Structure formats: C-alpha cells, structure tokens
Tab-separated table of C-alpha atoms in Angstrom:
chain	number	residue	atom	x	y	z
A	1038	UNK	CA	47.616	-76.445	-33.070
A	1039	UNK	CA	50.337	-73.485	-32.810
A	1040	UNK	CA	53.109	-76.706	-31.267
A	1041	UNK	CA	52.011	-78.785	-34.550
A	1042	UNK	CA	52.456	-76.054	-36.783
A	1043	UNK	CA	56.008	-74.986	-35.224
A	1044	UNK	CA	57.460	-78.459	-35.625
A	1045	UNK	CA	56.288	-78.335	-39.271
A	1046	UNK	CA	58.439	-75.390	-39.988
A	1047	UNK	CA	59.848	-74.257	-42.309
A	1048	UNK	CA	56.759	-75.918	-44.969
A	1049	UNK	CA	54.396	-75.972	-42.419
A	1050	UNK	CA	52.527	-72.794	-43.429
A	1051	UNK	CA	53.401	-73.375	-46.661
A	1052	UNK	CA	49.569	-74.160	-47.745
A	1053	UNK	CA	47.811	-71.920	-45.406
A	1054	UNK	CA	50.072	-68.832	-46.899
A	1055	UNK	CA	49.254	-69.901	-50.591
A	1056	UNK	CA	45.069	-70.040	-49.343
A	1057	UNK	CA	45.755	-67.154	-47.928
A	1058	UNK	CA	47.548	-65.544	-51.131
A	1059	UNK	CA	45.106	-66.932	-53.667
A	1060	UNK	CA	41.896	-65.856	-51.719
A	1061	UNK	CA	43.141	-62.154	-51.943
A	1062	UNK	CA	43.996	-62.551	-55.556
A	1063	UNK	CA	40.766	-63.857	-56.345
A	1064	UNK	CA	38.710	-61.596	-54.001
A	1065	UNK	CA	40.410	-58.258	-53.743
A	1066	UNK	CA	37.912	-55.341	-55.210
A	1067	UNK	CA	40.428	-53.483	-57.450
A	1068	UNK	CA	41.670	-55.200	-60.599
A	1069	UNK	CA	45.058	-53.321	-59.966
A	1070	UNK	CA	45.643	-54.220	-56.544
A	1071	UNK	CA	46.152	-50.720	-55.369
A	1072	UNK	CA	49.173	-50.431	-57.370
A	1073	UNK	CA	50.727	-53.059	-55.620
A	1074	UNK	CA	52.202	-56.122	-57.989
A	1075	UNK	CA	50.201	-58.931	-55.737
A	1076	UNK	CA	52.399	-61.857	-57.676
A	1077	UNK	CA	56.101	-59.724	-56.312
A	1078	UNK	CA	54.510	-59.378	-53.022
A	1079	UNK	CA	53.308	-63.155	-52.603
A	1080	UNK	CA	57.023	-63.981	-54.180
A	1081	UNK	CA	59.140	-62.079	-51.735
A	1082	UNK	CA	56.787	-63.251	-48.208
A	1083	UNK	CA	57.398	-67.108	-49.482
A	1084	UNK	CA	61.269	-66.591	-49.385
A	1085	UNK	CA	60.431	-65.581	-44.898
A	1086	UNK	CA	58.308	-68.649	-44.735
A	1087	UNK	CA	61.458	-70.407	-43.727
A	1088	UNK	CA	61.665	-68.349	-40.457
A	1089	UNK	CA	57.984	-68.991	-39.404
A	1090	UNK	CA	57.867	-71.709	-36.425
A	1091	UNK	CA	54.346	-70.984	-34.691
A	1092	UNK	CA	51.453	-69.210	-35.147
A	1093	UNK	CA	52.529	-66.108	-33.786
A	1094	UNK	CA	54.915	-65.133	-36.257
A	1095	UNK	CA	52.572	-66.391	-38.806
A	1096	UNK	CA	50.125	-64.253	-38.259
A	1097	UNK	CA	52.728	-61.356	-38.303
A	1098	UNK	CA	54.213	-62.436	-41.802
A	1099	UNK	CA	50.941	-62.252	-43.204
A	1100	UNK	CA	49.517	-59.230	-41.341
A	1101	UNK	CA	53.085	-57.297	-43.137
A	1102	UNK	CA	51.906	-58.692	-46.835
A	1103	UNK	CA	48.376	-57.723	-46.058
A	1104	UNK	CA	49.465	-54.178	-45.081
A	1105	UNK	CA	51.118	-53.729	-48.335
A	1106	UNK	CA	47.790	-53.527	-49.775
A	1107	UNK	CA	47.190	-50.216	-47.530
A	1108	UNK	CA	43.194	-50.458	-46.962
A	1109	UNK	CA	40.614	-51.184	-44.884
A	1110	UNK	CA	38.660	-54.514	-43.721
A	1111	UNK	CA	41.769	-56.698	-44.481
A	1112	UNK	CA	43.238	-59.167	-41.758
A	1113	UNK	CA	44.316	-62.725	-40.493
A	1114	UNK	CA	43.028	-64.320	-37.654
A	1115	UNK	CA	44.291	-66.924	-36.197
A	1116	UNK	CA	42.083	-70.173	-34.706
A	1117	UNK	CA	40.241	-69.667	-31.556
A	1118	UNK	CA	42.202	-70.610	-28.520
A	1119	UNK	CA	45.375	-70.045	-30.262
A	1120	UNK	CA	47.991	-68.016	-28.545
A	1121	UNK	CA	48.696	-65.570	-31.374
A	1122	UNK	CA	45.636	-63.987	-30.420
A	1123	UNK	CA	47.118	-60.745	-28.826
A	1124	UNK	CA	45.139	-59.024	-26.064
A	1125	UNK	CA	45.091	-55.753	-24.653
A	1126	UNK	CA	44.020	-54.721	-20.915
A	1127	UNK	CA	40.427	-53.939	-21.516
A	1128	UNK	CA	41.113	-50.249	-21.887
A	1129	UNK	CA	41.420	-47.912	-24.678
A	1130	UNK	CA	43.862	-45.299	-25.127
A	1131	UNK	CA	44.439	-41.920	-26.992
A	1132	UNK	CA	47.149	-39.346	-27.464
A	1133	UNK	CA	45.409	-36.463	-25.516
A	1134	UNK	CA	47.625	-33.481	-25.358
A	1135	UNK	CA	50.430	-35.332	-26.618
A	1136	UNK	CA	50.574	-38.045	-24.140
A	1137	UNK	CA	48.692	-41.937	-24.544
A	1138	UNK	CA	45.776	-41.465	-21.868
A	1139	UNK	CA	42.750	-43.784	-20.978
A	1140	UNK	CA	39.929	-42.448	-22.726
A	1141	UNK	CA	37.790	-45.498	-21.986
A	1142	UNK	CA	38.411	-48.710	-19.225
A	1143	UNK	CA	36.067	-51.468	-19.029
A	1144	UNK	CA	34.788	-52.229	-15.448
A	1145	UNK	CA	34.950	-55.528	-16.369
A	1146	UNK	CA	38.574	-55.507	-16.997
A	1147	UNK	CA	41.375	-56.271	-14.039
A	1148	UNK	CA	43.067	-52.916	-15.175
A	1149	UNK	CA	39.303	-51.073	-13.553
A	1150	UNK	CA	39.963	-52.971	-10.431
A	1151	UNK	CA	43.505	-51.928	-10.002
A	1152	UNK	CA	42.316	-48.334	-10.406
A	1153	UNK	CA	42.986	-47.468	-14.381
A	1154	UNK	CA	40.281	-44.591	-14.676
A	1155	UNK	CA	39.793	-42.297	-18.273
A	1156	UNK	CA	42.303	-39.657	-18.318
A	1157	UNK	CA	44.869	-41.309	-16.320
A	1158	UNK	CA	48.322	-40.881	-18.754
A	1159	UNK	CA	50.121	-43.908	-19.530
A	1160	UNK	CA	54.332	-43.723	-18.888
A	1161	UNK	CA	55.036	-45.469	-21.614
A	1162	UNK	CA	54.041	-46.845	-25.299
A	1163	UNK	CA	50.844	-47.933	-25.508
A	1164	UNK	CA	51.776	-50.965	-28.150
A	1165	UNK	CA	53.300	-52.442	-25.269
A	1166	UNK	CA	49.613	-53.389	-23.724
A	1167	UNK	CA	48.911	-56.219	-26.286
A	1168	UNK	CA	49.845	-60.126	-25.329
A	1169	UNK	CA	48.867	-63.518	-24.675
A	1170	UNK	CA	45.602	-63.680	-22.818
A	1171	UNK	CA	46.215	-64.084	-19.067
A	1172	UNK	CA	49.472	-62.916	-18.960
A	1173	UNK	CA	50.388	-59.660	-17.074
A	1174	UNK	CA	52.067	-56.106	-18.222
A	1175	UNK	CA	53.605	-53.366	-15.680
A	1176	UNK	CA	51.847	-50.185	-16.315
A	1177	UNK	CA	53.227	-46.800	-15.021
A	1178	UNK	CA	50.531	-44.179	-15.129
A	1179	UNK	CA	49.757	-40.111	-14.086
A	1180	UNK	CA	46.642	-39.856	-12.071
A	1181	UNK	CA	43.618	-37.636	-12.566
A	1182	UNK	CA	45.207	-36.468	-9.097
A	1183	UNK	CA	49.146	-36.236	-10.242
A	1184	UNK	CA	49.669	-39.273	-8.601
A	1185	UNK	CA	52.671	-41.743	-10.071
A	1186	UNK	CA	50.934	-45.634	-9.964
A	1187	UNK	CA	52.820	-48.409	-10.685
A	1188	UNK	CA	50.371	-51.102	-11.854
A	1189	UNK	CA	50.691	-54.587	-12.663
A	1190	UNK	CA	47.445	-55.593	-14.960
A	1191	UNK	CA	45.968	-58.545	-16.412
A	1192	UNK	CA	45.766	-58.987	-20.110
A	1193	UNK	CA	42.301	-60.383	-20.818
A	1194	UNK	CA	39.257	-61.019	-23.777
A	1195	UNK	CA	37.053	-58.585	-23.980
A	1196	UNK	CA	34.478	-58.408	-26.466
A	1197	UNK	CA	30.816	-56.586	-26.058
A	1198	UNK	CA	27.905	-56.237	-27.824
A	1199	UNK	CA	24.374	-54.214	-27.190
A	1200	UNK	CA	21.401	-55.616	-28.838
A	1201	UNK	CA	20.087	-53.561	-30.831
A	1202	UNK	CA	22.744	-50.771	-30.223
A	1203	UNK	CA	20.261	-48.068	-30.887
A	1204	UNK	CA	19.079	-45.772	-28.190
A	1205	UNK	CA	17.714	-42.578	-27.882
A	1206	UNK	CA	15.999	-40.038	-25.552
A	1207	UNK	CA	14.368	-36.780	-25.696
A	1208	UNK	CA	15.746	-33.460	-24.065
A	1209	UNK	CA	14.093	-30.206	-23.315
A	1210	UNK	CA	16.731	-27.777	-22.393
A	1211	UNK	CA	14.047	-24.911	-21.890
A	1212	UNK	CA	10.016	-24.536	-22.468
A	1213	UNK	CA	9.214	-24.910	-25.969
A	1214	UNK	CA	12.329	-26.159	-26.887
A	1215	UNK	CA	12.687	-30.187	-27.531
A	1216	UNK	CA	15.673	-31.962	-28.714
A	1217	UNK	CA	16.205	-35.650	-29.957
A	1218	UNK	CA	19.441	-37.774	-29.402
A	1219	UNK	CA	19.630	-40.471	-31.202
A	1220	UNK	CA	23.169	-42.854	-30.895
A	1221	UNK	CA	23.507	-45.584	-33.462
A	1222	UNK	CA	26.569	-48.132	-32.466
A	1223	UNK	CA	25.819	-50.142	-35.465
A	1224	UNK	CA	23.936	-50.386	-38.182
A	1225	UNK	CA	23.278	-54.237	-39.077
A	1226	UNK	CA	20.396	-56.647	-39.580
A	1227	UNK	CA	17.492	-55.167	-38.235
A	1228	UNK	CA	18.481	-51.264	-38.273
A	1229	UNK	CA	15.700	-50.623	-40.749
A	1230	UNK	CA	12.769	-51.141	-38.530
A	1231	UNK	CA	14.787	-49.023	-35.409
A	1232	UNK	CA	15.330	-46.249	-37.878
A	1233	UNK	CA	11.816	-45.665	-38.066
A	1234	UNK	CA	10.922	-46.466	-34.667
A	1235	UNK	CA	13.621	-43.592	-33.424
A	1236	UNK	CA	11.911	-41.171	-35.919
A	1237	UNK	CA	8.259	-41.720	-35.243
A	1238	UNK	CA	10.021	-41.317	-31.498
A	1239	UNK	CA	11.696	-38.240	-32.524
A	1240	UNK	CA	10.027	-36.655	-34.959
A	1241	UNK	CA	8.712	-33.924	-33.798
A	1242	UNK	CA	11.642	-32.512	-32.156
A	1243	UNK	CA	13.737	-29.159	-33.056
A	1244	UNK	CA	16.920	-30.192	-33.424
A	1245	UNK	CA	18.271	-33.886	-33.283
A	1246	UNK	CA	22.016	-34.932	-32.659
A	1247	UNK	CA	23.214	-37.838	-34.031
A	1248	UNK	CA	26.152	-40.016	-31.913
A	1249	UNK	CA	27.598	-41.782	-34.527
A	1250	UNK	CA	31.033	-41.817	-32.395
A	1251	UNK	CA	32.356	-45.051	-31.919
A	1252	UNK	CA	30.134	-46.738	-34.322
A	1253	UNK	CA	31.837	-49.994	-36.180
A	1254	UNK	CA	29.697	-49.949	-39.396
A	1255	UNK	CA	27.358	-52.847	-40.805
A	1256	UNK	CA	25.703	-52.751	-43.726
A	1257	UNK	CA	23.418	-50.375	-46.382
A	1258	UNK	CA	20.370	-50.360	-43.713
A	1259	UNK	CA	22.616	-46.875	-42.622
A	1260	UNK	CA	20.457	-45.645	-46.017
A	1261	UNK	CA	17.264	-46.163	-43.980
A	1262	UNK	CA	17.462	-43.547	-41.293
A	1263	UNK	CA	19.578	-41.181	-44.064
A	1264	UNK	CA	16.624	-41.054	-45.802
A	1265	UNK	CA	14.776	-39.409	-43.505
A	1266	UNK	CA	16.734	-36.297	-43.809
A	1267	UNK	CA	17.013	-35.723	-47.681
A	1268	UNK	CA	14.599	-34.815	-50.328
A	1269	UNK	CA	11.346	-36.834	-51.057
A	1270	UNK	CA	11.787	-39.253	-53.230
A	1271	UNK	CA	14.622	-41.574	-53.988
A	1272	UNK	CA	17.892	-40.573	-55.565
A	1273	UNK	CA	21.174	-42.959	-56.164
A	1274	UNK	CA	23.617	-42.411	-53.253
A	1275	UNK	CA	26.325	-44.858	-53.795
A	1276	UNK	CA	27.566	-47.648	-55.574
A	1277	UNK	CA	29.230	-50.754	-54.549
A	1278	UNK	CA	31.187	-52.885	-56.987
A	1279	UNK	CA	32.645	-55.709	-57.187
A	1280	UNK	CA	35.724	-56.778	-58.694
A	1281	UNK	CA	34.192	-58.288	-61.548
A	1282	UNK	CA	32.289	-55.556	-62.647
A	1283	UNK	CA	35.531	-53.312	-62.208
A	1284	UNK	CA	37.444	-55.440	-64.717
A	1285	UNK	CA	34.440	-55.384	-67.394
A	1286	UNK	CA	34.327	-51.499	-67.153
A	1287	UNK	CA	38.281	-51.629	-67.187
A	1288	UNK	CA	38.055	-47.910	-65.842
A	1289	UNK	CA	37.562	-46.146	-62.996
A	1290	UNK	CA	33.739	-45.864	-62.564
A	1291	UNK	CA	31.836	-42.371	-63.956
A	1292	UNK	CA	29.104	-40.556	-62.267
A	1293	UNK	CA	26.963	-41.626	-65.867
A	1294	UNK	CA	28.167	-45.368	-65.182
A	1295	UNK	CA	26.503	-44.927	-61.459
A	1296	UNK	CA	23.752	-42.971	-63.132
A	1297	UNK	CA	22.731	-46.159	-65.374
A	1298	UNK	CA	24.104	-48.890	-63.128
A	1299	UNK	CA	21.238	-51.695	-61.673
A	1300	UNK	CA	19.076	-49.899	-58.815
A	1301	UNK	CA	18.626	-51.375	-55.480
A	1302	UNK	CA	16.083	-49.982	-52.955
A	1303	UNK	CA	15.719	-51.580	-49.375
A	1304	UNK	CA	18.766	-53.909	-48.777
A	1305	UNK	CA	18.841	-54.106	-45.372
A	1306	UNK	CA	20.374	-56.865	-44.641
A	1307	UNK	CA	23.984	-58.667	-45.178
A	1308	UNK	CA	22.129	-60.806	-47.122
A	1309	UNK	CA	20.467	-58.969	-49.480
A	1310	UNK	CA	23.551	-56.709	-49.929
A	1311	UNK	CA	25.306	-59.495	-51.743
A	1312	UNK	CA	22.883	-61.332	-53.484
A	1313	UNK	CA	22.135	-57.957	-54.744
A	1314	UNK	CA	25.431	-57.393	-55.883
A	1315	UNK	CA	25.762	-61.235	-56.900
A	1316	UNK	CA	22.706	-61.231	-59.276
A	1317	UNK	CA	24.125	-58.017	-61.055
A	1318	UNK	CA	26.818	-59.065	-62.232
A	1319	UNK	CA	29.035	-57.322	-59.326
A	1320	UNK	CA	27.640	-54.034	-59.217
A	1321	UNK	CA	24.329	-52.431	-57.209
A	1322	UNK	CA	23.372	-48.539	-57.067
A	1323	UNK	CA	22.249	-48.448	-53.932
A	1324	UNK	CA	19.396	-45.685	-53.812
A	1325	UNK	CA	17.436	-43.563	-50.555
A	1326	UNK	CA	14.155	-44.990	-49.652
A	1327	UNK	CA	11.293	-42.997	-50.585
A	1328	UNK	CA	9.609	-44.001	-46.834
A	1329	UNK	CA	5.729	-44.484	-48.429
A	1330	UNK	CA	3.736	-42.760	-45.432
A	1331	UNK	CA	6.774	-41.653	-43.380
A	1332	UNK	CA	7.141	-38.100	-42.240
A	1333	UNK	CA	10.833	-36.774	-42.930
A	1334	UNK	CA	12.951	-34.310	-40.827
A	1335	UNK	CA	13.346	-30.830	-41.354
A	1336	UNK	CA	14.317	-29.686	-38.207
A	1337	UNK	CA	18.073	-28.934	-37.962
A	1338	UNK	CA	20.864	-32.022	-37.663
A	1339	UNK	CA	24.271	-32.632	-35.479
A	1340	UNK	CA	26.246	-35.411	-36.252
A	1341	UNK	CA	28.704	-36.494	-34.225
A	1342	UNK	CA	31.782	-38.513	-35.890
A	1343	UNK	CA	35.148	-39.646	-34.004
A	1344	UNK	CA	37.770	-41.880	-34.585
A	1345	UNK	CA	36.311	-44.984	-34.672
A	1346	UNK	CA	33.231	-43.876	-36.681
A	1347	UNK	CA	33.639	-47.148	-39.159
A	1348	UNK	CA	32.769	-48.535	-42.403
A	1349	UNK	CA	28.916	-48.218	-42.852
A	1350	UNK	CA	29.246	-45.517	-39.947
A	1351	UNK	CA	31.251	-43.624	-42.418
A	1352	UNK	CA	28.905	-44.320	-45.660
A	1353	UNK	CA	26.085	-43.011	-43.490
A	1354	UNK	CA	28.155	-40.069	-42.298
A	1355	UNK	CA	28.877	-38.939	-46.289
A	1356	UNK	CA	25.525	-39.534	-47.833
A	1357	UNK	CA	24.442	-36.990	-44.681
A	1358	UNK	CA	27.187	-34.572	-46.169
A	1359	UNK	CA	25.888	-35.106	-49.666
A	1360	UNK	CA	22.321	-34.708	-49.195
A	1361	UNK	CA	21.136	-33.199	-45.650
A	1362	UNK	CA	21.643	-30.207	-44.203
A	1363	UNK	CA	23.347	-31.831	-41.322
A	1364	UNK	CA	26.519	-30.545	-39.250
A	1365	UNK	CA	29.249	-32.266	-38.176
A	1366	UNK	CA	31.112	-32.132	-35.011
A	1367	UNK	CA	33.948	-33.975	-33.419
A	1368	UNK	CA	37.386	-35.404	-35.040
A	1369	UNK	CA	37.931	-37.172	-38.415
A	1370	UNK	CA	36.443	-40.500	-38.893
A	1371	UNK	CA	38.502	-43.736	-39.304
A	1372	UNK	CA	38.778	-43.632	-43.229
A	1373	UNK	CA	38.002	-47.097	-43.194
A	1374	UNK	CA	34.912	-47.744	-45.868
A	1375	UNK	CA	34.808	-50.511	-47.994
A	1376	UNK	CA	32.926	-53.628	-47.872
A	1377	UNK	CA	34.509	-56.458	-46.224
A	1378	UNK	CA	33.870	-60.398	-46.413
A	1379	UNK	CA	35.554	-63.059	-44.354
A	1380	UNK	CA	36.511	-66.224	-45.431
A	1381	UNK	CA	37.233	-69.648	-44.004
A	1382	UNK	CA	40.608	-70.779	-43.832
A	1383	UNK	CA	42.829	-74.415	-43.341
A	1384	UNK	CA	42.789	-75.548	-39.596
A	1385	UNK	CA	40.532	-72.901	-38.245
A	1386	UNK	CA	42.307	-69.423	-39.558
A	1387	UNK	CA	40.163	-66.840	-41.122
A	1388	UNK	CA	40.975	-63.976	-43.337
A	1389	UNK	CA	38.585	-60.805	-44.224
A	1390	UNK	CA	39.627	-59.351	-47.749
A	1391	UNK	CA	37.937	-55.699	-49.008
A	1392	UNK	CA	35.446	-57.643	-51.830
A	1393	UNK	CA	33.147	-54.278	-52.732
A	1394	UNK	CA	34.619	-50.790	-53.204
A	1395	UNK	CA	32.637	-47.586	-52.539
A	1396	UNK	CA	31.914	-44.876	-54.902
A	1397	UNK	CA	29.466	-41.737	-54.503
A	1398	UNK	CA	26.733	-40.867	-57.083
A	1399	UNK	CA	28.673	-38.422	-58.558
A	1400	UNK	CA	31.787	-41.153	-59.028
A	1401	UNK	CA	33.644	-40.322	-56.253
A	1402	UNK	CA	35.691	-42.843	-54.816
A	1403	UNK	CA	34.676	-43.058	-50.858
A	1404	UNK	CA	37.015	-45.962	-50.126
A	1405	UNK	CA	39.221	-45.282	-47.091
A	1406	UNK	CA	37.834	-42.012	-47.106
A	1407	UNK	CA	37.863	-40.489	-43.766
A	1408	UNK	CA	34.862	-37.707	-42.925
A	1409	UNK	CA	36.178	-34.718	-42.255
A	1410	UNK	CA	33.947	-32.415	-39.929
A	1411	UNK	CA	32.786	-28.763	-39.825
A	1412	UNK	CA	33.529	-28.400	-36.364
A	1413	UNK	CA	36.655	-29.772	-34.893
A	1414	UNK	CA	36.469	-30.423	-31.072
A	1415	UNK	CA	39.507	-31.697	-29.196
A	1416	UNK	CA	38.992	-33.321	-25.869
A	1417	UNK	CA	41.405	-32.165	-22.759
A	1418	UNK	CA	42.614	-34.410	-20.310
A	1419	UNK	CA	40.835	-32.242	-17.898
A	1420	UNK	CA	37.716	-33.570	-19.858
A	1421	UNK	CA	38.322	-36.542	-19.074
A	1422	UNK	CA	38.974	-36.601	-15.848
A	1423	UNK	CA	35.907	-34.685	-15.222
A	1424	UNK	CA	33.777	-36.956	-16.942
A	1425	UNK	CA	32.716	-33.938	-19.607
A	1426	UNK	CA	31.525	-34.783	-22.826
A	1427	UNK	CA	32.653	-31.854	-25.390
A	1428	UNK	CA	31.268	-33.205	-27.873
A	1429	UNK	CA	27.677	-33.433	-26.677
A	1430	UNK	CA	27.813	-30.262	-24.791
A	1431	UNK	CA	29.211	-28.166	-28.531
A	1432	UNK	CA	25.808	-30.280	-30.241
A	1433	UNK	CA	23.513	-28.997	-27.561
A	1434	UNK	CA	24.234	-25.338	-27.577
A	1435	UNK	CA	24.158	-25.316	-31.425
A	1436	UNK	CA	20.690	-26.525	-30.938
A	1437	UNK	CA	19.629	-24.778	-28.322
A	1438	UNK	CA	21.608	-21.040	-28.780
C-alpha cells in the first residue's frame, strides 16, 4: 500500500489528510481547539502535501499537525504491515542520573539475548532505537560492570498484555503486622468485579500499597476500587464532557454545573461510558459507588505513581488525592488524562482524537494533568543494577515503621 501511495504523490494523500482533518474538527473535545486556529493549521499542512511520497512521511506530516494541538490520546497510525510503523528494540529507557539507561528489556527481545540488562547506559540518543521492523541498530552501552559493549540489535514488535492485569499478595513484615499489595496495570472491562475480589482479599490488612506504576489507563471502572477508600455513600467525582455539551454551556464548566449535571453510577465498561455520555446529551457526572454490603478501608494507603501512570491510571490517582487519605510515592505521572476514541480511516489508517475532557467535582480541569506526589523517590543506576525496587521498599517502611 505505502509503493501505491508514493506513486500517487503529490494528491495521493490528499483525501486521507482531509478525513483525517475533518474527523478532528468534528471530534475534538474543546470548542476552541486549545487555542489553536484548526482551519490555519489544516491550511498550512496541505501546502507540504506536495512533498509526501510514502507512508512514512505521511504519518510524520500528520503526527506535526496533530502535535499542534498539544494533548493527550491523539495520533495516526498507519495500516498494519505498513513500513511506517517504527519499532524500537524491545527495551525501555530512562534518563537516570543524567544519562539514557535500560530501566526495563524484554526477554523476549533480541536486544536480552545480546546481553542489554536494566541499568546498562546507552552511548548515545535514545531516539535513534526506533525503525522498520527487522532491521538492525548499533548500540554502544556502559555495563552494570563498567564494561564498553558494542551491540548490534534487532528492531522487533513487541506488544504484551496480562489478563486481567490485577494481582495482589499479602505481606507480613513482623507478627501482628499484615500488609496488602495490590498492582493494577489497567483498569478496563471487567475491573469492577477484581476490585472487589482484591478487597474482600485484602481487607483486613493494616496498610495496603497500591502499584499503580506503569499503568496505561482504561476506563471509569478505576471509580470502583476508589470507592472503597472514601466516605460512605456516593459523592460526584468527575465529569466527562463532550464537545457538544461544551459548546451549549459556551463556558468553561463550574463546580455548580458538575453539581447539577446528569449522574452516572456503575459504568464500568467502554460501553456504558459512552452511551452514558451519548444519551446525555454529551455530558455524565460520574459519581463513587456506594458498595451496598461492602466493607470499606480504613487502614492507611500508599500509592505508587510513575511516569507512565496513564489516563484512567491518572483519574484514579486524583479522585484518591481528593477523597482518601492516601499517600503518594514515586515520580510525576504522565499528565496524559482525557478520554480518547479511535476512528477508522481510508485504506486501513486509524486516528485516536481526545473526544471527552476531564473535570473534577469542584470544576477543575484534570486534562493533561500530571499527579504530582508527596514523596518524590528517584531511582539510581545502582538500583537498577541491583535489581532494588525504591519505590516498594519507601511504601513498606511507611507501613511498617
């Protein structure tokens, strides 16, 4: 498909840029784009259409327009197959102590069997790492040992999932003393009922830690297991709207317009997220369970956050700041929290456009807004190398003093 296209050029992409264009105009949440003039945006990418000849540099033209919106849960993907898809080495890297290091390698990955291990430091930029699928990329990394490897690794598709994502164990670090851990990857169809299996699980425990690290969002079942740690009843937490509903109000959206705004109680699925939003006119209050016959927690809460704590990682993460005692512990989330839907484009291509924004009860606007937590941990190289967890260990002996 990417040879058709680049013999097309330059009106090849012509219609798949104005579906692409037109689906963000129709779809985007905010009425004002952001501040960004969509129509002078769309305007000046059509004048670099002439210089697109494949997919590749497709995808990058739009990816630049898209980032001119500057949010979350916006993209372009290109068919399956195609080779604009970029891959990486199977291995995730961080700046630790200044420098790009391995924080995580998959043992799956060719880069594992060459001998990438976490906290080996990469001699060079890490944006390098991304290409065609199959194709290979000289590495130069510093060893856990101080060793200088020269490496020549694979680029390959990774992707991984754990059904259901949820696990979680109990720990007692002296007599008398139990502790719950509880890590959530994801909170999507299904969540609801784990929620409540981890807590009848966990209940009982004196102190719980909650691994939210790494978790990629979902949807509102993250208001399930919040519930369990604020006051009986239910309460509004957040709102999502729509950008229908936005250009009704024509104003930025009050705590007394949340206040009044259509209730919804136990969507808990991607499903009934937007049929609730559908059938009200682009807007649903989205309030805590009241868990009829459920025992709540009162024992004290650690949530862990990172990174790449996501979308409806993050929405659980602040309705735990607003209305739990809970800690938090780690580094700032990924200030990336609005509600996302993908759509179908021409010959195979795909776009995901931010169709709900965020707001908290008290009209707060949680889009993009990362999480902040009380106590800041940094990881060492030496950490990783070691195979330490800070994070875990700083939970544990809050717990357990």
């Amino acid at each position: 498909m990417g040879t058709a296209f680049g013999v097309e050029a330059p009106g090849g992409y012509r219609p798949l840029f104005e579906q692409v264009w037109t689906t963000v105009e129709t779809n985007f949440y905010d009425p004002g784009f952001h501040g960004t003039d969509w129509a002078v945006v769309g305007q000046r990418y059509r004048g670099q259409l002439g210089s697109v000849a494949d997919d590749a540099a497709f995808q990058a033209l739009v990816a630049r327009m898209l980032g001119e919106l500057k949010v979350s849960h916006v993209a372009i993907a290109p068919p399956a197959g195609s080779g604009a898809r970029a891959r990486g080495i199977g291995a995730r890297f961080e700046r630790v102590e200044g420098a790009a290091t391995a924080v995580e390698v998959s043992p799956l990955s060719d880069a594992w069997r060459q001998g990438l291990r976490p906290g080996d430091r990469l001699q060079g930029p890490a944006d390098a790492l991304a290409g065609p699928i199959g194709s290979r990329v000289d590495l130069n990394v510093r060893t856990c040992a101080g060793a200088t490897r020269a490496l020549r690794v694979a680029r390959v598709g990774l992707s991984a999932s754990e059904s259901p994502g949820w696990r979680w164990s109990r720990y007692a670090p002296r007599k008398g003393l139990s502790l719950g851990y509880l890590r959530v990857d994801r909170f999507d169809d299904g969540a609801a009922e784990l929620a409540d299996r981890a807590m009848s699980d966990l209940g009982d425990t004196q102190g719980l830690i909650l691994d939210l690290r790494r978790n990629s969002g979902g949807n509102t079942s993250a208001l399930r297991l919040a519930s369990y740690f604020m006051q009986p009843g239910e309460r509004p937490v957040f709102a999502l709207y729509a950008r229908s509903y936005l250009q009704s109000l024509g104003r930025r959206p009050s705590a007394a317009d949340i206040a009044r705004g259509p209730k919804t109680i136990g969507a808990y699925t991607d499903a009934a997220v937007f049929e609730a939003i559908g059938a009200q006119h682009g807007a649903a209050v989205f309030h805590s369970d009241p868990l009829p016959g459920k025992t709540r927690y009162r024992s004290p809460v650690v949530v862990l956050i990172d990174g790449e704590t996501a979308s409806a990682g993050e929405g659980f993460a602040w309705a735990m700041r607003l209305y739990s005692g809970a800690r938090f512990f780690g580094r700032d989330s990924a200030g990336a929290l609005l509600s996302g839907e993908t759509f179908e484009l021409a010959r195979g291509w795909s776009l995901t456009v931010p169709v709900h924004g965020l707001w908290a009860a008290d009209g707060r606007d949680l889009g993009d807004r990362p999480m902040t937590p009380d106590r800041r941990i940094e990881w060492t190289r030496a950490d990783l190398c070691s195979g330490r967890d800070p994070d875990l260990e700083a939970a544990i002996d809050a717990l357990a003093p």
